[in-house]
Amino acid sequence: MTETREQMHCPKCGKPMVLALVPGGKGERAPRCFNCDGPDPLKSDEAEGWVKSPLRPPTE
């Protein structure tokens, strides 16, 4: 990357990137665009586990 001290911009959307912790890394950081690569909260392990659970709302 040519941009080091300056604000880095996403090559896909052009929005500013931020340094974020690398998943599974040991405190390593990498530039990340939360607009393009942001986590989808509905596809998280917690949300998928809740959807697949046998718990359902009461029916009256």
Short mmCIF file of C-alpha atoms in Angstrom, two decimals:
data_model
loop_
_atom_site.label_atom_id
_atom_site.label_comp_id
_atom_site.label_asym_id
_atom_site.label_seq_id
_atom_site.Cartn_x
_atom_site.Cartn_y
_atom_site.Cartn_z
CA MET A 1 0.00 0.00 0.00
CA THR A 2 1.29 3.38 -0.85
CA GLU A 3 -0.75 5.20 1.79
CA THR A 4 0.88 4.76 5.19
CA ARG A 5 0.43 7.79 7.44
CA GLU A 6 -2.37 9.28 5.38
CA GLN A 7 -5.95 8.05 5.51
CA MET A 8 -6.27 4.83 3.48
CA HIS A 9 -9.26 4.48 1.17
CA CYS A 10 -11.04 1.32 0.09
CA PRO A 11 -10.19 0.27 -3.47
CA LYS A 12 -13.79 -0.95 -3.99
CA CYS A 13 -15.93 1.92 -2.66
CA GLY A 14 -13.43 4.70 -1.96
CA LYS A 15 -14.54 5.22 1.65
CA PRO A 16 -11.94 5.63 4.42
CA MET A 17 -10.54 2.42 5.90
CA VAL A 18 -9.72 1.87 9.58
CA LEU A 19 -7.20 -0.36 11.30
CA ALA A 20 -9.02 -3.29 12.88
CA LEU A 21 -7.88 -6.36 14.78
CA VAL A 22 -7.33 -9.43 12.61
CA PRO A 23 -9.66 -12.30 13.61
CA GLY A 24 -7.63 -15.00 15.30
CA GLY A 25 -4.55 -12.78 15.30
CA LYS A 26 -2.42 -11.87 18.28
CA GLY A 27 -3.09 -8.16 18.41
CA GLU A 28 -2.30 -7.73 14.72
CA ARG A 29 -4.13 -5.00 12.86
CA ALA A 30 -4.97 -4.64 9.22
CA PRO A 31 -6.81 -1.96 7.22
CA ARG A 32 -10.49 -2.77 6.84
CA CYS A 33 -13.43 -1.16 5.11
CA PHE A 34 -16.52 -1.57 7.26
CA ASN A 35 -18.70 -0.48 4.37
CA CYS A 36 -17.61 -3.41 2.14
CA ASP A 37 -16.29 -5.94 4.66
CA GLY A 38 -18.42 -5.17 7.70
CA PRO A 39 -19.77 -8.11 9.65
CA ASP A 40 -23.37 -9.05 8.99
CA PRO A 41 -25.02 -9.32 12.44
CA LEU A 42 -27.67 -11.68 11.11
CA LYS A 43 -25.02 -14.17 9.98
CA SER A 44 -23.17 -14.27 13.29
CA ASP A 45 -22.89 -17.53 15.21
CA GLU A 46 -25.11 -16.14 17.97
CA ALA A 47 -27.92 -15.15 15.60
CA GLU A 48 -27.80 -18.42 13.67
CA GLY A 49 -27.85 -20.41 16.92
CA TRP A 50 -30.90 -18.49 18.10
CA VAL A 51 -32.75 -19.09 14.83
CA LYS A 52 -31.95 -22.83 14.89
CA SER A 53 -32.93 -23.27 18.55
CA PRO A 54 -36.16 -25.05 19.50
CA LEU A 55 -37.37 -22.00 21.44
CA ARG A 56 -40.37 -20.32 19.84
CA PRO A 57 -42.71 -17.55 20.97
CA PRO A 58 -45.91 -18.68 22.70
CA THR A 59 -48.94 -19.19 20.52
CA GLU A 60 -52.35 -18.20 21.86
#
